[in-house]
Short mmCIF file of C-alpha atoms in Angstrom, two decimals:
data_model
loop_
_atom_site.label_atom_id
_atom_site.label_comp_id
_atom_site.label_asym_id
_atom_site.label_seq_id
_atom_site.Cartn_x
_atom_site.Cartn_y
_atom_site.Cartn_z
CA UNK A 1121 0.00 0.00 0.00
CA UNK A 1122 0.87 3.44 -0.47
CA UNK A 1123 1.17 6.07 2.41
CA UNK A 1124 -2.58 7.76 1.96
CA UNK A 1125 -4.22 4.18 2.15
CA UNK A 1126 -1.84 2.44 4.70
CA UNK A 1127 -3.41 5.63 6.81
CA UNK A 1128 -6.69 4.31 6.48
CA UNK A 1129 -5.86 0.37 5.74
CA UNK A 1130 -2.81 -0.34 7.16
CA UNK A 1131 -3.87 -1.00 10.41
CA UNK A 1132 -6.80 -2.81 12.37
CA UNK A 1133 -8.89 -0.04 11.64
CA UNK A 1134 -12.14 -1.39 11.80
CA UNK A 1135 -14.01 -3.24 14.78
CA UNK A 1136 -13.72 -6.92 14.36
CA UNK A 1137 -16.77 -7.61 16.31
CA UNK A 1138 -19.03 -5.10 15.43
CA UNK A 1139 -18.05 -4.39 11.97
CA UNK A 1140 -17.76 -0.81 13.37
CA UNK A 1141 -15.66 1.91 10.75
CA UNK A 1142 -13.42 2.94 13.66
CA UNK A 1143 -11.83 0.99 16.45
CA UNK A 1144 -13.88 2.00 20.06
CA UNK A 1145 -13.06 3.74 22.64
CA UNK A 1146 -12.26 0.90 25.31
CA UNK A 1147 -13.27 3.19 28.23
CA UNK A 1148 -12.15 1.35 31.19
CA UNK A 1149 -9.48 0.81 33.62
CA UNK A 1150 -9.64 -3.39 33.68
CA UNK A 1151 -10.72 -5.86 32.32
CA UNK A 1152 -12.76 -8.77 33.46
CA UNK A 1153 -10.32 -11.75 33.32
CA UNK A 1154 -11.99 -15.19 31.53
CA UNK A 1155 -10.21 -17.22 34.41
CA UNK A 1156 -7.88 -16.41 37.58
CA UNK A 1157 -4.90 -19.15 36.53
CA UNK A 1158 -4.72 -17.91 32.97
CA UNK A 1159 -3.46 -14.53 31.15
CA UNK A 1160 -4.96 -12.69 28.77
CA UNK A 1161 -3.56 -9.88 26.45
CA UNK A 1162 -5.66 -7.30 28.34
CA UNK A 1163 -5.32 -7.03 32.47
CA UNK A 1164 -5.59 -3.39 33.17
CA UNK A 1165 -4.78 -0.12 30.64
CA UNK A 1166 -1.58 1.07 31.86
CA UNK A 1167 -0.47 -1.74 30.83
CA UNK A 1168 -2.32 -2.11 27.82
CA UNK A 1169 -5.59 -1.13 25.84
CA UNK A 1170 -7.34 -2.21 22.71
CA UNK A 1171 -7.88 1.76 21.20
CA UNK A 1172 -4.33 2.48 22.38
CA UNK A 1173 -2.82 -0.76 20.71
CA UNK A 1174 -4.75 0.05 17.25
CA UNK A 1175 -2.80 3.67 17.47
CA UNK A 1176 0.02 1.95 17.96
CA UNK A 1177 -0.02 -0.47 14.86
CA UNK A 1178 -0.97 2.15 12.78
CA UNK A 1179 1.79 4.47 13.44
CA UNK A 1180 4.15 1.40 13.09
CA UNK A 1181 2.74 0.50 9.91
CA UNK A 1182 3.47 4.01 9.02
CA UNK A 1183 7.24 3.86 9.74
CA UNK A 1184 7.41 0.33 8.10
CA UNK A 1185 8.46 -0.55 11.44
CA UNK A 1186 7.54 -3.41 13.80
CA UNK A 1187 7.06 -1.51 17.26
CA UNK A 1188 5.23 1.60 18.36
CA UNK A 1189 4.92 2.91 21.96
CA UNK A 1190 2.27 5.82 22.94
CA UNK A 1191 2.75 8.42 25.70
CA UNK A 1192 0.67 10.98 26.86
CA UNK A 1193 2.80 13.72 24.93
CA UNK A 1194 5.97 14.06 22.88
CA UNK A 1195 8.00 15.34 25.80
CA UNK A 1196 6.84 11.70 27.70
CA UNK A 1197 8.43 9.81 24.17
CA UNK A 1198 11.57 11.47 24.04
CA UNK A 1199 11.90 11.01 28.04
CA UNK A 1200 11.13 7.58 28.22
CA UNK A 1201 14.00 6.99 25.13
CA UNK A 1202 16.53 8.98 26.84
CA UNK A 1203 15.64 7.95 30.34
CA UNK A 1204 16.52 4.56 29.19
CA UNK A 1205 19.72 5.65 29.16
CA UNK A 1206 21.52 5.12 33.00
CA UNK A 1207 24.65 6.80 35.08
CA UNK A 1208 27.72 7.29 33.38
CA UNK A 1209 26.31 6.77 30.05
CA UNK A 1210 27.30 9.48 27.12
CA UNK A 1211 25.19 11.11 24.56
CA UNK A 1212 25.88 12.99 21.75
CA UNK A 1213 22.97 15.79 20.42
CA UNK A 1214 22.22 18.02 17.46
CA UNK A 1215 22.79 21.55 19.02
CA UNK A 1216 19.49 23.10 17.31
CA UNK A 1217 16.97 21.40 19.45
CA UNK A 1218 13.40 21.12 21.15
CA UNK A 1219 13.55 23.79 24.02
CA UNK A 1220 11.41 21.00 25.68
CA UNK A 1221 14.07 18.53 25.23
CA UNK A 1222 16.72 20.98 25.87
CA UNK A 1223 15.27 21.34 29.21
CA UNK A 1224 14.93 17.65 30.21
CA UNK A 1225 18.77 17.07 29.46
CA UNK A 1226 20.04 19.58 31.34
CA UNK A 1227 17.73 19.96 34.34
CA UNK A 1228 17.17 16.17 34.94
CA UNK A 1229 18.97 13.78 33.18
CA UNK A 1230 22.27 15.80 34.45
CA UNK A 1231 20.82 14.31 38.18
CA UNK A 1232 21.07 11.15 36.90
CA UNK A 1233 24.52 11.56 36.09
CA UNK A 1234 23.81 11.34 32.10
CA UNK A 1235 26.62 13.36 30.55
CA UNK A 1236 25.31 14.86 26.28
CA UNK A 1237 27.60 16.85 24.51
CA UNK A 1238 26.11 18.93 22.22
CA UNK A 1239 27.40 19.18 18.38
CA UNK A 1240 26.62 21.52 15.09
CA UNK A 1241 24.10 18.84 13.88
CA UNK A 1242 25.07 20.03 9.90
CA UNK A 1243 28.79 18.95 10.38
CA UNK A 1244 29.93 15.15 10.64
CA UNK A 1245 33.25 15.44 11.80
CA UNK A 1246 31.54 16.83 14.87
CA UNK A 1247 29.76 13.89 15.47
CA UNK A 1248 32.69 11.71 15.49
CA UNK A 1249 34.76 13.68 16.87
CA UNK A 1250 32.15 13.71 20.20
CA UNK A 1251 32.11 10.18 20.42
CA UNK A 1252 33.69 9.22 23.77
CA UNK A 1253 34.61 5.55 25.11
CA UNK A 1254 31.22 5.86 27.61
CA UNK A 1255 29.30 6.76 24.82
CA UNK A 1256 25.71 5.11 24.09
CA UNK A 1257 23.76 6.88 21.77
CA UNK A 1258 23.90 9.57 19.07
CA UNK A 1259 20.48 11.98 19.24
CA UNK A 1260 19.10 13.36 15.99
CA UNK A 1261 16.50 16.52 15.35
CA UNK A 1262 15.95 17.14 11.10
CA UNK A 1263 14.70 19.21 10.29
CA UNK A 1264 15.51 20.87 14.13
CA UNK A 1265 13.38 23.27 15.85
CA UNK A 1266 12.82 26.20 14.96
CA UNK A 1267 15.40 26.76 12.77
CA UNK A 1268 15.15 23.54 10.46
CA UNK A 1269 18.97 22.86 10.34
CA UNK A 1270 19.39 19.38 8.64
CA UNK A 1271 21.24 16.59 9.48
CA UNK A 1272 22.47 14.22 7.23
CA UNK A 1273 20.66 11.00 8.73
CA UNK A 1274 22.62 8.75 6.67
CA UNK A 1275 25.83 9.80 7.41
CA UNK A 1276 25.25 9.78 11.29
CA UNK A 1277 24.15 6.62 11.53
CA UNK A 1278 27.01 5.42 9.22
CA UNK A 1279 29.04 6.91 12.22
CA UNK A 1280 26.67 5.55 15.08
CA UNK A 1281 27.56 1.70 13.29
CA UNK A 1282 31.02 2.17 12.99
CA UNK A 1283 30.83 2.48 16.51
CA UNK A 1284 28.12 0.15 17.96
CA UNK A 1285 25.76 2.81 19.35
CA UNK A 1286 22.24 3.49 19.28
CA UNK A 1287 20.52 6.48 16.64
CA UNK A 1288 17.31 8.15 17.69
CA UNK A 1289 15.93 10.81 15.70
CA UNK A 1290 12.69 13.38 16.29
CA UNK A 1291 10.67 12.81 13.11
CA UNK A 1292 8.32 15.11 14.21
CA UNK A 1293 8.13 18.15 11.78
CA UNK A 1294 8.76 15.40 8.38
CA UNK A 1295 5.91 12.82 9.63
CA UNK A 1296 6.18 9.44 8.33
CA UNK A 1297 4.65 10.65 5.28
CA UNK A 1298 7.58 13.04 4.11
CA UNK A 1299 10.59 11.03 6.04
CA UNK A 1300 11.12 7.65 6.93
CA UNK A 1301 14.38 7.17 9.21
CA UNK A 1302 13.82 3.65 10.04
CA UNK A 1303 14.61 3.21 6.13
CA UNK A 1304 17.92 4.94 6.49
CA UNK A 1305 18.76 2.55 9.63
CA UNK A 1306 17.82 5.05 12.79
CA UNK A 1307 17.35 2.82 15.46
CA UNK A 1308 14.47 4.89 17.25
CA UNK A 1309 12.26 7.47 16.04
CA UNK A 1310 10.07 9.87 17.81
CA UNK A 1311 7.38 11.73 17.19
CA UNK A 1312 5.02 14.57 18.51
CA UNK A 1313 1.71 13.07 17.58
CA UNK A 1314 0.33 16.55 18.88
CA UNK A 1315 1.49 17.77 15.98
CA UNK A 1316 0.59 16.68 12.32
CA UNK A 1317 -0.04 13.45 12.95
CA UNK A 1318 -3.25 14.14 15.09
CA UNK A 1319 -3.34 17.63 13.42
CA UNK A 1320 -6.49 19.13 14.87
CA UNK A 1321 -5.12 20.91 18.21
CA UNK A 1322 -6.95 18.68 20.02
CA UNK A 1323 -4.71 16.23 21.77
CA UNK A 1324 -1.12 16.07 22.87
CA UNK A 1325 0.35 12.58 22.60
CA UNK A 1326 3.75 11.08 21.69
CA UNK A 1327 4.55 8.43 20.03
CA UNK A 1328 8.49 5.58 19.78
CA UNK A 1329 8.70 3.25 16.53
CA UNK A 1330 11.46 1.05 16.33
CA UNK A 1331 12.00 -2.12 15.05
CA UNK A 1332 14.13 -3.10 17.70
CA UNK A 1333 12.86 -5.53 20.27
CA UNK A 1334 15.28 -4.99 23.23
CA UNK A 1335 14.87 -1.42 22.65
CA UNK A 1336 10.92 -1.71 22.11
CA UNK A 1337 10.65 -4.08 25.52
CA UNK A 1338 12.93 -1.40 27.30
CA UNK A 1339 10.42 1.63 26.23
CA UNK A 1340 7.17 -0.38 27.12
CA UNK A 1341 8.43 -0.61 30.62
CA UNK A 1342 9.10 2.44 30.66
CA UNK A 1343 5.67 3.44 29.74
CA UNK A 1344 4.36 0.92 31.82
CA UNK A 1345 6.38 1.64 35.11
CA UNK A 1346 6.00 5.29 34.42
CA UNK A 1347 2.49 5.34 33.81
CA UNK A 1348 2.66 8.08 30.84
CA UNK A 1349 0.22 6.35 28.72
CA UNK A 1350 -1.96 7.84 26.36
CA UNK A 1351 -5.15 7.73 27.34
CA UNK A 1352 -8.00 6.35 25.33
CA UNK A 1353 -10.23 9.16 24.00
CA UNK A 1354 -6.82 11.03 22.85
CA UNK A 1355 -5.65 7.59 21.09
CA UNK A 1356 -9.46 7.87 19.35
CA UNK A 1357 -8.96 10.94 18.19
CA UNK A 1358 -5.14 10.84 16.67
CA UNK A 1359 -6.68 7.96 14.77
CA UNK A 1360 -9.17 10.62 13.58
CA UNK A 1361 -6.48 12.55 12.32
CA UNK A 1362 -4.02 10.47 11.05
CA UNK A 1363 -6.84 8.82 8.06
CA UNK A 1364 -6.22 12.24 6.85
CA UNK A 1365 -3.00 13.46 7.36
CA UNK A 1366 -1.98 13.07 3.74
CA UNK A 1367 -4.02 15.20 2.43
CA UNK A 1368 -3.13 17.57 4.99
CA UNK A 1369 0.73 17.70 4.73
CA UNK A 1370 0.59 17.80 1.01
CA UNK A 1371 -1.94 21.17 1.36
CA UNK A 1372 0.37 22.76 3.74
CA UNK A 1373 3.29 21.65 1.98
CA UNK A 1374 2.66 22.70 -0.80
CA UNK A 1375 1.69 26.35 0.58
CA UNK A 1376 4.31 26.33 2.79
CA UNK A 1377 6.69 26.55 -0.06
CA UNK A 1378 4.79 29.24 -1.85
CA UNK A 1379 5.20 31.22 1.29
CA UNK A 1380 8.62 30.10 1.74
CA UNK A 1381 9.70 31.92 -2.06
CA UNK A 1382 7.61 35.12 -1.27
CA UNK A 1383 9.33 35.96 1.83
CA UNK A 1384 12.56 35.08 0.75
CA UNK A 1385 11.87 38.08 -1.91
CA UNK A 1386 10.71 40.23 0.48
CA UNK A 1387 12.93 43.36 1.18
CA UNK A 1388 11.08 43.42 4.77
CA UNK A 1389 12.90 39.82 5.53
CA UNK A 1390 16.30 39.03 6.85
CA UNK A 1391 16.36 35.49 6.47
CA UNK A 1392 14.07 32.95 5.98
CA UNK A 1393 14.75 29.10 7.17
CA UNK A 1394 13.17 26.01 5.28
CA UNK A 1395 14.84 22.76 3.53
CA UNK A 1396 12.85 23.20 0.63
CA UNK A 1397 14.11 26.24 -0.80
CA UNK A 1398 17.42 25.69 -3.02
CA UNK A 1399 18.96 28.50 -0.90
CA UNK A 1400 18.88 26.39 2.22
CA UNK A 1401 22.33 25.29 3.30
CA UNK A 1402 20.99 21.69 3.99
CA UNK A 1403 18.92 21.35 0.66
CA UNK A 1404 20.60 18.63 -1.53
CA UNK A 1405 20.94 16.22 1.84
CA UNK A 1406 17.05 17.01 2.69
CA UNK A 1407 16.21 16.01 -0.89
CA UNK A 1408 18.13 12.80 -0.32
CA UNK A 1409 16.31 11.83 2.91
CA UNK A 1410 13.15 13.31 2.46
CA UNK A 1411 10.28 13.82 -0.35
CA UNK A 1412 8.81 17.31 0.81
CA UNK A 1413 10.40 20.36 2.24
CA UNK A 1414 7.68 20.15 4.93
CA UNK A 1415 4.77 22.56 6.31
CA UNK A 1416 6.84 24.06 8.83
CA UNK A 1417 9.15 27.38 8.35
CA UNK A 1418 10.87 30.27 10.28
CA UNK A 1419 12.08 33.75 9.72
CA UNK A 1420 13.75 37.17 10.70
CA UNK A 1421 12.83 40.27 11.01
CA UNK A 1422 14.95 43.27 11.71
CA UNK A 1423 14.00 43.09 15.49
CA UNK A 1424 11.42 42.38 18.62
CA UNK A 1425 9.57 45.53 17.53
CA UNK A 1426 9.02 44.75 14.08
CA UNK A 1427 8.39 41.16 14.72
CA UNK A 1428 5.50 42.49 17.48
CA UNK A 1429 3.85 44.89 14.32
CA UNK A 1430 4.35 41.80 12.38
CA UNK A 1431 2.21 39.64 14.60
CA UNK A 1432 -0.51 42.16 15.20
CA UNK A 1433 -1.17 42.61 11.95
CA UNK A 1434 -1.91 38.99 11.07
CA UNK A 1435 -5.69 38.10 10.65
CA UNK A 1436 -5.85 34.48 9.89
CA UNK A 1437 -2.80 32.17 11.42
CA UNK A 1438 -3.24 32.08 14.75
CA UNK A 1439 -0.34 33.56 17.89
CA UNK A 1440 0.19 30.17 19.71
CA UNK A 1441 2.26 27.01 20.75
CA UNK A 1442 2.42 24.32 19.03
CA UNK A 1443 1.98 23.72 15.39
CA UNK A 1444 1.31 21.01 12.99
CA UNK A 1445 -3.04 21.94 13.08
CA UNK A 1446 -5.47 22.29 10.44
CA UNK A 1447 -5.06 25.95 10.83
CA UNK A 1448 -1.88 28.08 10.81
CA UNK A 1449 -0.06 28.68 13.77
CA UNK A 1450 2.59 31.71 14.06
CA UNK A 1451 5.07 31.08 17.29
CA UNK A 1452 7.42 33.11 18.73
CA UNK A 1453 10.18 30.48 19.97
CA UNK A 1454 11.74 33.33 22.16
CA UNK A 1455 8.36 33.51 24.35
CA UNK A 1456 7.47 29.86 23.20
CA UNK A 1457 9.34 26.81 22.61
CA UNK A 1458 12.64 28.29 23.88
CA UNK A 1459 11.48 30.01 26.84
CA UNK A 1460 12.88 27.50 29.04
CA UNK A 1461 16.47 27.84 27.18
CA UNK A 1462 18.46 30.40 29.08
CA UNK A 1463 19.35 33.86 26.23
CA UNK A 1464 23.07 32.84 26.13
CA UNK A 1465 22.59 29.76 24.57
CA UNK A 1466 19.47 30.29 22.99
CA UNK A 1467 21.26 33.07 20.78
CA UNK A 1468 24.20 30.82 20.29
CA UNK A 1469 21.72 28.25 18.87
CA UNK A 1470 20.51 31.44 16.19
CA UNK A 1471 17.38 31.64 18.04
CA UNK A 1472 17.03 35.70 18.02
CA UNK A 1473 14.71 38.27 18.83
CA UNK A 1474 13.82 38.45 15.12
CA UNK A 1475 12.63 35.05 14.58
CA UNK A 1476 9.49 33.33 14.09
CA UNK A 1477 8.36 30.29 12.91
CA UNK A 1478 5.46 29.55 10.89
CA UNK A 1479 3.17 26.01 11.04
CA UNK A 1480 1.13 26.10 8.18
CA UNK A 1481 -2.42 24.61 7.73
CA UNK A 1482 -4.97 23.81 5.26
CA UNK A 1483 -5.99 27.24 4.15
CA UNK A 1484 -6.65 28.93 1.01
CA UNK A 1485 -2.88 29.50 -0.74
CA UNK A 1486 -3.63 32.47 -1.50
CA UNK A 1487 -5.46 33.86 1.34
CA UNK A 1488 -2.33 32.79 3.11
CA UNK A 1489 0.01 34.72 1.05
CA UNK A 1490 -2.14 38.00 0.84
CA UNK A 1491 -1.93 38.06 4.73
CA UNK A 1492 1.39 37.21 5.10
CA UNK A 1493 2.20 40.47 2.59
CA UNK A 1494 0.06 43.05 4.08
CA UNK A 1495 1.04 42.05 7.40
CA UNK A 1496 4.70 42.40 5.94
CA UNK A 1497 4.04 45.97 4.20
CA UNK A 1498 3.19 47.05 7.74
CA UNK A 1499 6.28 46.40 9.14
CA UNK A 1500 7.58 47.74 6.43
CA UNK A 1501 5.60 51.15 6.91
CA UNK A 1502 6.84 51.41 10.67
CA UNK A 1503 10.43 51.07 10.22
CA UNK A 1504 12.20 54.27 10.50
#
């Protein structure tokens, strides 16, 4: 099957019972067990639940991999991966990262005695050169947030074999639609299912595929013993989503890039960051490992002020956190998804006063673009 009906077939999505067009919602907390001296594959639904398990198989499917593990949001993925991890082990992470994940290596894992060194994700040597003799795992963001560096995927995990060590990559802003790591040999991938793949801004949920079964059984317990499942009603509705999320990501692609070229050509404009325009630094490796320069983008403006004229002159994307919805979502990673980064090394990462990043949705093109420009002529007006 192709990607648009494996989101719709590729998966137990229908009842077996009832004949019913979407799997239930198994609203309880146990299950009444058949007989004392005999298991069953359902006990109780942290460890286990029929409308979580569908999610799970169809996001697996997705990857073309074998396992999938769901958590009640993307930070509870990537923290039950890198949690795995114990005292005295090394990682080595893309600098350009997750504020979010950011946070949880440097104000908990740290207590655990979890060393990461951080590297310039776009630059191999880097990566090898990090590797130390404690060293377990190499951690990948591409495109990264919010500044959608790339990382050669390939060439990483080339490195990560050479040495024996585990890749894990957050696949969150490519989907499995537009990027499939497993393919290039990533060990682990992540994913934000609050984003795209729900894509309604209805649900925050997190999803691990891997096709790994020592890594798989090590992330179930943790999502067991942890108790960050995903709970029932949110697995419903990501299922909602995902049926169409390839119609979705190929509308907001495909605007995205439109919008993408205009501001590039806009005098108003300092820079504008997104792996499908030729002009991006990481272009020819994005077309390599990926089939779509994505519906996410970012940009600079001269400064705060202009950036805060910008903003209020918008009339359809939305101010918000989060991205990856039906409708378009402007952020402001300073106030946003870096908040939690302290300035210094938020600004080392290139994440300025100027910048903002752009999720776009299903919209009219062109409505899109008109907004976008008279919101831009604005700023424009009010510079002195």
């Amino acid at each position: 099957m192709n990607d648009k009906t494996k989101m719709i077939h590729g998966y137990h999505a229908f009842d077996e019972e009832t004949g019913a067009s979407s799997i239930p919602i198994y609203q309880c907390s146990t299950f009444k067990q058949a007989s004392i001296k005999d298991g069953q594959p359902y006990t109780y639904s942290r460890f286990g639940n029929p409308t979580r398990t569908a999610l799970e198989e169809a996001v697996a499917a997705l990857e073309n991999g074998k396992y999938a593990t769901a958590f009640a949001s993307g930070m509870g993925a990537i923290s039950a991966v890198l949690l795995s991890f114990s005292q005295g082990d090394h990682l080595v992470m893309c600098k350009s990262i997750y504020g979010g994940t950011f946070q949880l290596v440097n104000e908990v894992m740290k207590r655990f005695g979890i060393e990461v060194t951080f590297v310039d994700e776009t630059d191999l040597n880097e990566w090898e050169h990090a590797i130390r003799p404690n060293t377990r795992g190499l951690y990948l963001e591409t495109p990264s947030n919010p500044l959608l560096s790339v990382t050669d995927i390939a060439g990483v995990v080339a490195i990560a074999k050479a040495h024996h060590l585990v890749t894990m990559i957050d696949n969150t802003f490519m989907t499995p639609q537009f990027q499939k790591p497993l393919a290039l040999g990533v060990d682990i991938v992540i994913h934000s299912a609050t984003k795209f793949i729900n894509g309604h801004s209805d649900v925050v949920a997190g999803l691990v595929v891997t096709n790994d079964e020592e890594w798989h059984n090590q992330i179930r317990l943790q999502q067991k013993v942890l108790g960050g499942i995903l709970g029932v009603e949110d697995c419903w509705l990501t299922m909602r989503g995902l049926k169409t999320m390839g119609l979705r990501m190929e509308q907001s692609a495909d605007s995205a890039e439109k919008i993408s070229q205009m501001l590039a050509n806009h005098s108003v404009v300092k820079n504008v960051h997104y792996p499908g325009l030729s002009s991006h630094p990481g272009y020819e490796i994005h077309k390599q490992q990926a089939t779509s320069g994505g519906a996410v983008l970012s940009f600079e403006l001269a400064s705060q002020e202009a950036v805060y004229n910008f903003a209020d002159a918008l009339q359809i994307p939305i101010a918000a956190v989060s991205l990856g919805g039906v409708e378009s979502i402007l952020s402001y990673p300073v106030t946003m998804s870096h908040a939690c980064v302290p300035k210094e090394e938020r600004e080392k990462q290139g994440v300025t006063d100027g910048l903002l990043r752009l999720s776009v949705g299903i919209e009219d093109t062109e409505d899109l673009l008109a907004d976008l420009e008279q919101a831009l002529d604005k700023v424009r007006v009010g510079v002195k």
